[in-house]
GROMACS .gro file of C-alpha atoms in nm:
model
  498
    1MET     CA    1  -3.984   9.338  -6.234
    2THR     CA    2  -4.073   9.704  -6.229
    3THR     CA    3  -4.402   9.633  -6.051
    4SER     CA    4  -4.225   9.428  -5.782
    5VAL     CA    5  -3.974   9.701  -5.707
    6ALA     CA    6  -4.243   9.972  -5.704
    7ARG     CA    7  -4.416   9.802  -5.413
    8TYR     CA    8  -4.134   9.905  -5.175
    9ARG     CA    9  -4.056  10.248  -5.043
   10ALA     CA   10  -3.710  10.403  -5.063
   11GLN     CA   11  -3.536  10.325  -4.735
   12PRO     CA   12  -3.365  10.618  -4.554
   13THR     CA   13  -2.991  10.574  -4.525
   14VAL     CA   14  -2.758  10.662  -4.239
   15LEU     CA   15  -2.614  10.952  -4.441
   16THR     CA   16  -2.964  11.084  -4.513
   17ALA     CA   17  -3.046  11.078  -4.141
   18LEU     CA   18  -2.720  11.247  -4.047
   19ARG     CA   19  -2.787  11.531  -4.297
   20THR     CA   20  -3.151  11.574  -4.186
   21PRO     CA   21  -3.184  11.713  -3.830
   22ARG     CA   22  -3.547  11.598  -3.800
   23LEU     CA   23  -3.464  11.240  -3.893
   24LEU     CA   24  -3.154  11.237  -3.678
   25VAL     CA   25  -3.346  11.359  -3.369
   26ARG     CA   26  -3.604  11.089  -3.427
   27GLU     CA   27  -3.337  10.817  -3.451
   28VAL     CA   28  -3.158  10.942  -3.137
   29LEU     CA   29  -3.471  10.961  -2.928
   30ALA     CA   30  -3.589  10.619  -3.051
   31GLY     CA   31  -3.256  10.471  -2.949
   32LEU     CA   32  -3.291  10.619  -2.603
   33VAL     CA   33  -3.643  10.484  -2.557
   34VAL     CA   34  -3.533  10.136  -2.666
   35ALA     CA   35  -3.237  10.142  -2.431
   36LEU     CA   36  -3.466  10.219  -2.135
   37ALA     CA   37  -3.701   9.938  -2.238
   38LEU     CA   38  -3.407   9.695  -2.274
   39ILE     CA   39  -3.289   9.726  -1.913
   40PRO     CA   40  -3.561   9.536  -1.728
   41GLU     CA   41  -3.593   9.281  -2.011
   42ALA     CA   42  -3.219   9.205  -2.013
   43ILE     CA   43  -3.219   9.166  -1.634
   44SER     CA   44  -3.520   8.936  -1.649
   45PHE     CA   45  -3.365   8.721  -1.918
   46SER     CA   46  -3.043   8.696  -1.719
   47ILE     CA   47  -3.242   8.553  -1.433
   48ILE     CA   48  -3.404   8.299  -1.667
   49ALA     CA   49  -3.062   8.195  -1.794
   50GLY     CA   50  -2.928   8.168  -1.440
   51VAL     CA   51  -2.653   8.430  -1.482
   52ASP     CA   52  -2.567   8.766  -1.324
   53PRO     CA   53  -2.784   9.059  -1.454
   54LYS     CA   54  -2.477   9.227  -1.600
   55VAL     CA   55  -2.438   8.930  -1.839
   56GLY     CA   56  -2.768   9.009  -2.005
   57LEU     CA   57  -2.716   9.383  -1.999
   58PHE     CA   58  -2.366   9.364  -2.155
   59SER     CA   59  -2.491   9.112  -2.410
   60SER     CA   60  -2.773   9.346  -2.516
   61PHE     CA   61  -2.526   9.638  -2.553
   62ILE     CA   62  -2.281   9.433  -2.756
   63MET     CA   63  -2.539   9.273  -2.983
   64ALA     CA   64  -2.719   9.601  -3.056
   65VAL     CA   65  -2.398   9.780  -3.147
   66THR     CA   66  -2.261   9.489  -3.350
   67ILE     CA   67  -2.581   9.418  -3.545
   68ALA     CA   68  -2.606   9.784  -3.633
   69PHE     CA   69  -2.300   9.732  -3.854
   70VAL     CA   70  -2.336   9.370  -3.977
   71GLY     CA   71  -2.714   9.312  -3.971
   72GLY     CA   72  -2.930   9.302  -4.284
   73ARG     CA   73  -3.244   9.473  -4.144
   74PRO     CA   74  -3.193   9.842  -4.053
   75ALA     CA   75  -3.366   9.962  -3.736
   76MET     CA   76  -3.422   9.612  -3.602
   77ILE     CA   77  -3.313   9.558  -3.241
   78SER     CA   78  -3.112   9.252  -3.138
   79ALA     CA   79  -3.029   9.180  -2.779
   80ALA     CA   80  -3.058   8.916  -2.506
   81THR     CA   81  -3.390   8.737  -2.543
   82GLY     CA   82  -3.607   8.505  -2.334
   83ALA     CA   83  -3.624   8.233  -2.603
   84VAL     CA   84  -3.244   8.204  -2.620
   85ALA     CA   85  -3.218   8.216  -2.240
   86LEU     CA   86  -3.460   7.930  -2.208
   87VAL     CA   87  -3.268   7.717  -2.460
   88ILE     CA   88  -2.921   7.749  -2.299
   89ALA     CA   89  -3.020   7.786  -1.933
   90PRO     CA   90  -2.951   7.412  -1.866
   91VAL     CA   91  -2.586   7.455  -1.971
   92MET     CA   92  -2.531   7.722  -1.706
   93ARG     CA   93  -2.716   7.523  -1.443
   94GLU     CA   94  -2.534   7.195  -1.511
   95HIS     CA   95  -2.188   7.295  -1.639
   96GLY     CA   96  -2.112   7.651  -1.534
   97MET     CA   97  -2.017   7.979  -1.697
   98ASP     CA   98  -1.730   7.857  -1.920
   99TYR     CA   99  -1.943   7.598  -2.094
  100PHE     CA  100  -2.225   7.852  -2.112
  101ILE     CA  101  -2.010   8.103  -2.303
  102ALA     CA  102  -1.865   7.827  -2.522
  103THR     CA  103  -2.225   7.738  -2.617
  104VAL     CA  104  -2.297   8.097  -2.722
  105LEU     CA  105  -1.977   8.110  -2.934
  106LEU     CA  106  -2.056   7.779  -3.107
  107ALA     CA  107  -2.411   7.896  -3.175
  108GLY     CA  108  -2.273   8.205  -3.346
  109VAL     CA  109  -2.048   7.995  -3.565
  110LEU     CA  110  -2.340   7.765  -3.657
  111GLN     CA  111  -2.552   8.064  -3.753
  112ILE     CA  112  -2.286   8.185  -3.992
  113VAL     CA  113  -2.261   7.835  -4.144
  114LEU     CA  114  -2.640   7.811  -4.180
  115ALA     CA  115  -2.645   8.157  -4.342
  116LEU     CA  116  -2.386   8.044  -4.600
  117LEU     CA  117  -2.594   7.733  -4.664
  118GLY     CA  118  -2.896   7.955  -4.754
  119VAL     CA  119  -3.117   7.912  -4.450
  120ALA     CA  120  -3.276   8.254  -4.519
  121ARG     CA  121  -3.434   8.119  -4.836
  122LEU     CA  122  -3.645   7.886  -4.622
  123MET     CA  123  -3.854   8.190  -4.524
  124ARG     CA  124  -4.047   8.156  -4.849
  125PHE     CA  125  -4.200   7.833  -4.713
  126ILE     CA  126  -4.363   8.011  -4.415
  127PRO     CA  127  -4.733   8.079  -4.506
  128ARG     CA  128  -4.907   8.406  -4.427
  129SER     CA  129  -5.132   8.237  -4.170
  130VAL     CA  130  -4.820   8.124  -3.976
  131MET     CA  131  -4.680   8.477  -3.997
  132VAL     CA  132  -5.003   8.621  -3.859
  133GLY     CA  133  -5.003   8.362  -3.578
  134PHE     CA  134  -4.638   8.443  -3.502
  135VAL     CA  135  -4.717   8.815  -3.471
  136ASN     CA  136  -5.026   8.760  -3.256
  137ALA     CA  137  -4.839   8.513  -3.033
  138LEU     CA  138  -4.555   8.760  -2.985
  139ALA     CA  139  -4.800   9.028  -2.880
  140ILE     CA  140  -4.959   8.790  -2.626
  141LEU     CA  141  -4.619   8.676  -2.489
  142VAL     CA  142  -4.505   9.037  -2.444
  143PHE     CA  143  -4.831   9.111  -2.261
  144LEU     CA  144  -4.802   8.801  -2.041
  145ALA     CA  145  -4.449   8.912  -1.946
  146GLN     CA  146  -4.598   9.232  -1.804
  147LEU     CA  147  -4.845   9.054  -1.574
  148PRO     CA  148  -4.594   8.985  -1.293
  149HIS     CA  149  -4.548   9.364  -1.268
  150LEU     CA  150  -4.922   9.409  -1.224
  151ILE     CA  151  -4.993   9.139  -0.965
  152ASP     CA  152  -4.936   9.179  -0.587
  153VAL     CA  153  -4.816   9.538  -0.628
  154PRO     CA  154  -4.916   9.866  -0.451
  155TRP     CA  155  -5.246  10.002  -0.577
  156THR     CA  156  -5.072  10.320  -0.698
  157VAL     CA  157  -4.913  10.114  -0.980
  158TYR     CA  158  -5.248  10.091  -1.162
  159PRO     CA  159  -5.320  10.465  -1.198
  160LEU     CA  160  -4.957  10.513  -1.305
  161VAL     CA  161  -4.993  10.251  -1.578
  162ALA     CA  162  -5.327  10.405  -1.682
  163ALA     CA  163  -5.170  10.755  -1.698
  164GLY     CA  164  -4.886  10.615  -1.907
  165LEU     CA  165  -5.127  10.452  -2.153
  166LEU     CA  166  -5.319  10.781  -2.190
  167ILE     CA  167  -4.996  10.958  -2.274
  168LEU     CA  168  -4.903  10.693  -2.529
  169VAL     CA  169  -5.247  10.700  -2.696
  170PHE     CA  170  -5.311  11.076  -2.712
  171LEU     CA  171  -4.971  11.244  -2.739
  172PRO     CA  172  -4.899  11.114  -3.097
  173ARG     CA  173  -5.223  11.286  -3.206
  174PHE     CA  174  -5.067  11.624  -3.122
  175THR     CA  175  -4.696  11.573  -3.199
  176ARG     CA  176  -4.454  11.304  -3.305
  177VAL     CA  177  -4.141  11.516  -3.263
  178ILE     CA  178  -4.066  11.351  -2.930
  179PRO     CA  179  -4.149  10.977  -2.904
  180ALA     CA  180  -4.446  10.917  -2.681
  181PRO     CA  181  -4.271  10.635  -2.485
  182LEU     CA  182  -3.995  10.873  -2.380
  183VAL     CA  183  -4.247  11.129  -2.258
  184CYS     CA  184  -4.437  10.859  -2.074
  185ILE     CA  185  -4.123  10.736  -1.895
  186VAL     CA  186  -4.014  11.089  -1.797
  187LEU     CA  187  -4.356  11.204  -1.675
  188VAL     CA  188  -4.444  10.894  -1.481
  189THR     CA  189  -4.098  10.886  -1.322
  190GLY     CA  190  -4.135  11.253  -1.230
  191ALA     CA  191  -4.478  11.189  -1.073
  192VAL     CA  192  -4.340  10.902  -0.863
  193ILE     CA  193  -4.046  11.117  -0.736
  194LEU     CA  194  -4.263  11.427  -0.663
  195LEU     CA  195  -4.534  11.232  -0.487
  196ASN     CA  196  -4.279  11.007  -0.313
  197LEU     CA  197  -4.470  10.691  -0.419
  198ASN     CA  198  -4.343  10.351  -0.309
  199VAL     CA  199  -4.372  10.144  -0.626
  200PRO     CA  200  -4.147   9.882  -0.788
  201THR     CA  201  -3.862  10.032  -0.991
  202VAL     CA  202  -3.599   9.918  -1.239
  203GLY     CA  203  -3.350   9.898  -0.953
  204ASP     CA  204  -3.566   9.635  -0.784
  205GLN     CA  205  -3.516   9.400  -1.083
  206GLY     CA  206  -3.147   9.344  -1.011
  207GLU     CA  207  -2.817   9.520  -0.948
  208LEU     CA  208  -2.685   9.727  -1.239
  209PRO     CA  209  -2.320   9.687  -1.343
  210ARG     CA  210  -2.064   9.957  -1.251
  211SER     CA  211  -1.788   9.874  -1.501
  212LEU     CA  212  -1.733   9.812  -1.873
  213PRO     CA  213  -1.753   9.459  -2.017
  214GLU     CA  214  -1.423   9.273  -2.032
  215LEU     CA  215  -1.286   9.012  -2.269
  216PHE     CA  216  -1.384   8.660  -2.166
  217LEU     CA  217  -1.228   8.344  -2.303
  218PRO     CA  218  -1.401   8.024  -2.186
  219HIS     CA  219  -1.172   7.761  -2.036
  220VAL     CA  220  -1.312   7.438  -2.174
  221PRO     CA  221  -1.124   7.140  -2.320
  222LEU     CA  222  -1.141   7.123  -2.700
  223THR     CA  223  -1.262   6.767  -2.710
  224ILE     CA  224  -1.545   6.561  -2.856
  225GLU     CA  225  -1.690   6.529  -2.507
  226THR     CA  226  -1.718   6.911  -2.481
  227LEU     CA  227  -1.880   6.926  -2.824
  228SER     CA  228  -2.130   6.657  -2.720
  229ILE     CA  229  -2.224   6.870  -2.422
  230ILE     CA  230  -2.260   7.209  -2.585
  231GLY     CA  231  -2.340   7.102  -2.941
  232PRO     CA  232  -2.716   7.028  -2.906
  233TYR     CA  233  -2.780   7.344  -2.708
  234ALA     CA  234  -2.573   7.554  -2.952
  235LEU     CA  235  -2.767   7.418  -3.249
  236ALA     CA  236  -3.099   7.478  -3.075
  237MET     CA  237  -2.990   7.837  -2.988
  238ALA     CA  238  -2.876   7.895  -3.346
  239LEU     CA  239  -3.202   7.777  -3.497
  240VAL     CA  240  -3.431   7.959  -3.249
  241GLY     CA  241  -3.225   8.280  -3.289
  242LEU     CA  242  -3.236   8.266  -3.667
  243MET     CA  243  -3.601   8.188  -3.682
  244GLU     CA  244  -3.699   8.469  -3.447
  245SER     CA  245  -3.466   8.713  -3.624
  246LEU     CA  246  -3.581   8.628  -3.977
  247MET     CA  247  -3.950   8.637  -3.882
  248THR     CA  248  -3.903   8.972  -3.709
  249ALA     CA  249  -3.711   9.106  -4.011
  250LYS     CA  250  -3.996   9.002  -4.238
  251LEU     CA  251  -4.244   9.172  -4.002
  252VAL     CA  252  -4.042   9.497  -4.012
  253ASP     CA  253  -4.024   9.474  -4.390
  254ASP     CA  254  -4.406   9.464  -4.397
  255VAL     CA  255  -4.444   9.750  -4.146
  256THR     CA  256  -4.202   9.977  -4.330
  257ASP     CA  257  -4.269   9.862  -4.689
  258THR     CA  258  -3.896   9.814  -4.740
  259ARG     CA  259  -3.670   9.520  -4.823
  260SER     CA  260  -3.393   9.372  -4.616
  261ASN     CA  261  -3.110   9.130  -4.680
  262LYS     CA  262  -3.210   8.813  -4.490
  263THR     CA  263  -2.885   8.628  -4.570
  264ARG     CA  264  -2.680   8.917  -4.428
  265GLU     CA  265  -2.912   8.928  -4.126
  266SER     CA  266  -2.853   8.555  -4.071
  267TRP     CA  267  -2.471   8.568  -4.065
  268GLY     CA  268  -2.487   8.907  -3.885
  269GLN     CA  269  -2.673   8.740  -3.597
  270GLY     CA  270  -2.393   8.484  -3.583
  271VAL     CA  271  -2.121   8.753  -3.575
  272ALA     CA  272  -2.312   8.941  -3.302
  273ASN     CA  273  -2.340   8.627  -3.089
  274ILE     CA  274  -1.968   8.550  -3.126
  275VAL     CA  275  -1.872   8.907  -3.022
  276SER     CA  276  -2.119   8.888  -2.735
  277GLY     CA  277  -1.971   8.556  -2.622
  278PHE     CA  278  -1.614   8.689  -2.625
  279PHE     CA  279  -1.721   8.962  -2.384
  280GLY     CA  280  -1.900   8.725  -2.151
  281GLY     CA  281  -2.250   8.790  -2.289
  282MET     CA  282  -2.533   8.541  -2.309
  283GLY     CA  283  -2.605   8.608  -2.676
  284GLY     CA  284  -2.952   8.662  -2.817
  285CYS     CA  285  -3.139   8.751  -3.135
  286ALA     CA  286  -3.391   9.004  -3.270
  287MET     CA  287  -3.638   9.137  -3.014
  288ILE     CA  288  -3.993   9.189  -3.136
  289GLY     CA  289  -4.109   9.414  -2.852
  290GLN     CA  290  -3.814   9.658  -2.864
  291THR     CA  291  -3.808   9.645  -3.246
  292MET     CA  292  -4.174   9.751  -3.254
  293ILE     CA  293  -4.101  10.034  -3.006
  294ASN     CA  294  -3.818  10.146  -3.235
  295VAL     CA  295  -3.991  10.110  -3.570
  296LYS     CA  296  -4.365  10.134  -3.519
  297VAL     CA  297  -4.396  10.352  -3.210
  298SER     CA  298  -4.091  10.579  -3.237
  299GLY     CA  299  -4.069  10.579  -3.620
  300ALA     CA  300  -3.698  10.485  -3.652
  301ARG     CA  301  -3.576  10.360  -3.989
  302THR     CA  302  -3.195  10.343  -3.991
  303ARG     CA  303  -2.905  10.169  -3.820
  304ILE     CA  304  -2.840  10.480  -3.609
  305SER     CA  305  -3.126  10.400  -3.372
  306THR     CA  306  -3.003  10.041  -3.328
  307PHE     CA  307  -2.644  10.155  -3.264
  308LEU     CA  308  -2.750  10.426  -3.022
  309ALA     CA  309  -2.985  10.185  -2.836
  310GLY     CA  310  -2.677   9.981  -2.744
  311VAL     CA  311  -2.461  10.288  -2.662
  312PHE     CA  312  -2.734  10.450  -2.448
  313LEU     CA  313  -2.790  10.119  -2.270
  314LEU     CA  314  -2.427  10.104  -2.167
  315ILE     CA  315  -2.420  10.471  -2.061
  316LEU     CA  316  -2.742  10.434  -1.865
  317VAL     CA  317  -2.646  10.124  -1.668
  318VAL     CA  318  -2.277  10.213  -1.608
  319THR     CA  319  -2.272  10.591  -1.558
  320LEU     CA  320  -2.637  10.676  -1.483
  321GLY     CA  321  -2.734  10.359  -1.303
  322ASP     CA  322  -2.862  10.546  -0.995
  323ILE     CA  323  -3.097  10.754  -1.210
  324VAL     CA  324  -3.218  10.457  -1.416
  325ALA     CA  325  -3.281  10.258  -1.102
  326VAL     CA  326  -3.560  10.498  -0.994
  327ILE     CA  327  -3.762  10.458  -1.312
  328PRO     CA  328  -4.089  10.295  -1.207
  329MET     CA  329  -4.174   9.964  -1.373
  330ALA     CA  330  -4.526  10.106  -1.426
  331ALA     CA  331  -4.390  10.336  -1.699
  332LEU     CA  332  -4.219  10.053  -1.883
  333VAL     CA  333  -4.521   9.825  -1.845
  334ALA     CA  334  -4.740  10.092  -2.006
  335VAL     CA  335  -4.499  10.116  -2.299
  336MET     CA  336  -4.487   9.741  -2.347
  337ILE     CA  337  -4.869   9.708  -2.329
  338MET     CA  338  -4.895   9.970  -2.605
  339VAL     CA  339  -4.643   9.764  -2.804
  340CYS     CA  340  -4.871   9.462  -2.764
  341VAL     CA  341  -5.170   9.657  -2.895
  342ALA     CA  342  -4.972   9.787  -3.195
  343THR     CA  343  -4.820   9.449  -3.273
  344PHE     CA  344  -5.135   9.231  -3.257
  345ASP     CA  345  -5.306   9.187  -3.594
  346TRP     CA  346  -5.659   9.278  -3.483
  347HIS     CA  347  -5.788   9.252  -3.840
  348SER     CA  348  -5.711   8.879  -3.831
  349ILE     CA  349  -5.973   8.812  -3.562
  350THR     CA  350  -6.262   9.029  -3.683
  351PRO     CA  351  -6.580   8.836  -3.768
  352ALA     CA  352  -6.571   8.956  -4.128
  353THR     CA  353  -6.218   8.826  -4.179
  354LEU     CA  354  -6.292   8.494  -4.008
  355ARG     CA  355  -6.599   8.445  -4.234
  356ARG     CA  356  -6.400   8.509  -4.553
  357LEU     CA  357  -6.091   8.308  -4.468
  358PRO     CA  358  -6.088   7.932  -4.529
  359LYS     CA  359  -6.120   7.742  -4.200
  360SER     CA  360  -5.783   7.580  -4.263
  361GLU     CA  361  -5.611   7.921  -4.265
  362THR     CA  362  -5.771   8.019  -3.934
  363ALA     CA  363  -5.683   7.679  -3.786
  364VAL     CA  364  -5.313   7.723  -3.881
  365MET     CA  365  -5.308   8.068  -3.717
  366VAL     CA  366  -5.467   7.931  -3.396
  367ILE     CA  367  -5.228   7.631  -3.387
  368THR     CA  368  -4.928   7.867  -3.423
  369VAL     CA  369  -5.052   8.100  -3.147
  370THR     CA  370  -5.142   7.811  -2.914
  371ALA     CA  371  -4.808   7.637  -2.957
  372VAL     CA  372  -4.608   7.955  -2.894
  373VAL     CA  373  -4.807   8.062  -2.588
  374ALA     CA  374  -4.806   7.705  -2.443
  375THR     CA  375  -4.431   7.654  -2.485
  376HIS     CA  376  -4.310   8.017  -2.476
  377ASN     CA  377  -4.095   7.910  -2.768
  378LEU     CA  378  -4.145   8.089  -3.097
  379ALA     CA  379  -3.956   7.825  -3.294
  380VAL     CA  380  -4.192   7.549  -3.173
  381GLY     CA  381  -4.497   7.755  -3.271
  382VAL     CA  382  -4.362   7.836  -3.619
  383ILE     CA  383  -4.268   7.474  -3.683
  384ALA     CA  384  -4.610   7.354  -3.562
  385GLY     CA  385  -4.783   7.612  -3.783
  386VAL     CA  386  -4.581   7.521  -4.091
  387LEU     CA  387  -4.646   7.149  -4.039
  388ALA     CA  388  -5.017   7.213  -3.993
  389ALA     CA  389  -5.029   7.431  -4.304
  390SER     CA  390  -4.846   7.164  -4.504
  391VAL     CA  391  -5.081   6.888  -4.392
  392MET     CA  392  -5.389   7.094  -4.471
  393PHE     CA  393  -5.248   7.199  -4.809
  394VAL     CA  394  -5.170   6.839  -4.905
  395ARG     CA  395  -5.516   6.730  -4.784
  396ARG     CA  396  -5.679   7.001  -4.995
  397VAL     CA  397  -5.471   6.916  -5.307
  398ALA     CA  398  -5.544   6.547  -5.263
  399HIS     CA  399  -5.913   6.603  -5.329
  400LEU     CA  400  -5.858   6.818  -5.637
  401VAL     CA  401  -5.764   6.530  -5.870
  402GLU     CA  402  -6.045   6.421  -6.105
  403VAL     CA  403  -6.064   6.135  -6.353
  404GLN     CA  404  -6.318   6.140  -6.633
  405ARG     CA  405  -6.387   5.823  -6.841
  406VAL     CA  406  -6.523   5.819  -7.193
  407VAL     CA  407  -6.560   5.503  -7.405
  408ALA     CA  408  -6.554   5.566  -7.782
  409THR     CA  409  -6.513   5.369  -8.102
  410ASP     CA  410  -6.253   5.446  -8.368
  411ALA     CA  411  -6.113   5.260  -8.669
  412ASP     CA  412  -5.932   5.009  -8.447
  413GLY     CA  413  -6.238   4.939  -8.233
  414GLU     CA  414  -6.342   5.044  -7.882
  415VAL     CA  415  -6.109   5.257  -7.665
  416ALA     CA  416  -6.153   5.388  -7.307
  417ARG     CA  417  -6.013   5.738  -7.263
  418TYR     CA  418  -5.935   5.867  -6.913
  419ALA     CA  419  -5.867   6.244  -6.863
  420VAL     CA  420  -5.676   6.306  -6.540
  421THR     CA  421  -5.685   6.661  -6.405
  422GLY     CA  422  -5.508   6.796  -6.097
  423GLN     CA  423  -5.169   6.774  -5.926
  424LEU     CA  424  -5.038   6.421  -5.877
  425LEU     CA  425  -4.839   6.372  -5.559
  426PHE     CA  426  -4.827   6.110  -5.284
  427ALA     CA  427  -5.153   6.228  -5.121
  428SER     CA  428  -5.360   6.237  -5.443
  429SER     CA  429  -5.200   5.946  -5.624
  430ASN     CA  430  -5.286   5.695  -5.348
  431ASP     CA  431  -5.649   5.696  -5.468
  432LEU     CA  432  -5.565   5.718  -5.835
  433THR     CA  433  -5.548   5.342  -5.888
  434THR     CA  434  -5.908   5.301  -5.767
  435MET     CA  435  -6.054   5.534  -6.035
  436PHE     CA  436  -6.020   5.295  -6.334
  437GLU     CA  437  -6.253   5.020  -6.461
  438TYR     CA  438  -5.999   4.745  -6.510
  439ALA     CA  439  -6.241   4.452  -6.558
  440THR     CA  440  -6.493   4.620  -6.788
  441ASP     CA  441  -6.271   4.842  -7.006
  442PRO     CA  442  -6.202   4.743  -7.367
  443ASN     CA  443  -5.862   4.614  -7.480
  444ARG     CA  444  -5.730   4.964  -7.540
  445VAL     CA  445  -5.701   5.238  -7.275
  446VAL     CA  446  -5.565   5.591  -7.320
  447ILE     CA  447  -5.475   5.796  -7.014
  448ASP     CA  448  -5.452   6.169  -7.089
  449LEU     CA  449  -5.232   6.365  -6.844
  450SER     CA  450  -5.242   6.701  -7.029
  451GLY     CA  451  -5.443   6.848  -6.737
  452SER     CA  452  -5.214   6.725  -6.461
  453HIS     CA  453  -4.857   6.723  -6.343
  454ILE     CA  454  -4.650   6.451  -6.172
  455TRP     CA  455  -4.459   6.574  -5.865
  456ASP     CA  456  -4.315   6.265  -5.699
  457ALA     CA  457  -4.223   5.896  -5.725
  458SER     CA  458  -4.548   5.789  -5.561
  459SER     CA  459  -4.741   5.913  -5.865
  460VAL     CA  460  -4.508   5.733  -6.107
  461ALA     CA  461  -4.552   5.413  -5.901
  462ALA     CA  462  -4.932   5.460  -5.916
  463LEU     CA  463  -4.925   5.486  -6.295
  464ASP     CA  464  -4.702   5.177  -6.311
  465ALA     CA  465  -4.954   4.994  -6.090
  466ILE     CA  466  -5.238   5.098  -6.321
  467GLU     CA  467  -5.053   4.964  -6.626
  468THR     CA  468  -4.977   4.639  -6.441
  469LYS     CA  469  -5.342   4.588  -6.345
  470TYR     CA  470  -5.454   4.642  -6.703
  471ALA     CA  471  -5.183   4.407  -6.831
  472GLN     CA  472  -5.330   4.133  -6.611
  473HIS     CA  473  -5.656   4.180  -6.807
  474GLY     CA  474  -5.475   4.181  -7.142
  475THR     CA  475  -5.536   4.551  -7.192
  476THR     CA  476  -5.292   4.786  -7.362
  477VAL     CA  477  -5.238   5.124  -7.192
  478GLN     CA  478  -5.112   5.439  -7.365
  479ILE     CA  479  -5.023   5.748  -7.159
  480ILE     CA  480  -5.042   6.078  -7.354
  481GLY     CA  481  -5.035   6.454  -7.289
  482MET     CA  482  -4.747   6.470  -7.043
  483ASN     CA  483  -4.571   6.809  -7.026
  484PRO     CA  484  -4.192   6.808  -7.062
  485GLY     CA  485  -4.121   6.804  -6.688
  486THR     CA  486  -4.368   6.525  -6.624
  487SER     CA  487  -4.247   6.329  -6.923
  488ALA     CA  488  -3.877   6.343  -6.819
  489PHE     CA  489  -3.963   6.255  -6.457
  490HIS     CA  490  -4.185   5.965  -6.560
  491ALA     CA  491  -3.933   5.829  -6.809
  492ARG     CA  492  -3.655   5.831  -6.547
  493LEU     CA  493  -3.850   5.641  -6.278
  494SER     CA  494  -4.114   5.434  -6.454
  495GLY     CA  495  -4.055   5.063  -6.432
  496GLY     CA  496  -3.780   5.094  -6.172
  497LEU     CA  497  -3.978   5.144  -5.853
  498GLY     CA  498  -4.078   4.780  -5.791
   0.00000   0.00000   0.00000
């Protein structure tokens, strides 16, 4: 137990940050950088969902502020996301705003229910190869999202992006007092204003709101018909949101060497979505790009940065909208490209790593990445990766069962002894019945299971079939060496499976 705890660093608390000026400044500046990066993303996701830009912006503000209090992973950023927008966009398109918000509210309720049912514990079944594929796919998706801002644009965009990347690469080598992304945004914006360059800006992405969010109660009939309309989309949103959030939380745990409460994060996401829905927001989940800006690039570690990201976002779009509107997209694109580079697990694709890893591990990673990039749905990729890993694991285990036969003579005559080693489950037990010499064995057979373990009913049925085949030849079978778990399982099912 001591060794397990020692693996993790002590996590800075909010009180520690408030008492330490250096840490507090870092948290404040990180929150500001994240807020700036959230604006174009929230507008873009609003467009995907088919709603007004202010819906995504207000949702990002509300979710960030709410999750700062109720979330289980400090410093993780939750806001409006593309995956959630894609899932619930059909509701807005086919049924309108009231049903859209009702879907968000129901999804929040479902997330709380799933959290109470222990959905966070399912994270233990996600293999490392799927996690690596998830991270690499996220980096690729974030990069692909920047391409529209680099195609069919004035040529001056490219030197601006290049200048921004140089700032992001070299400034941290001299100082980390001020986050490099903030310096990049300020300097590139200043250059555009001074040189009077005509390049795409944040203002070109959509109109920024001029007022505070207001309470919104959806007017939908509380009937089974309404539930049949919004239920499937709400469940899909709940699952996608939880999967993205829990995977991102695990990633942040690894980056910071700290632990987080995944169950709290699960119901916290539900609470944040419910609050977002009641203020007319589109809901969302954890955001990998902005979280990496906050944690990996800016060095934030506490809930202060998450809270201030939401507060700064509201201040920027409502009171300083005219200033924010002139920020060139080139600056934000440079920041996001740097996030992609920092997020991608480059070690996973080096020749040395690929040579050492089993081909099945590499295949699972590739399947996960391919599925995510092809569908732009992280949940689909993770499910595909887990299924592929499960199939390959079962296939590998199926070939690890061995049966050794020895014929000996004792006081009672000849006896054939079979030593079975390996894990007996449906995949391996299917061939078990073919490994015995039914016709040529003597009248007594002993099957030794001391080197194996029975995991399912298929294995019990296989042993029953072996005894039946021997009985047809007048042979007596004795099974020995079962461990307590195997013995109890076998005794409960043997003879009753048909």
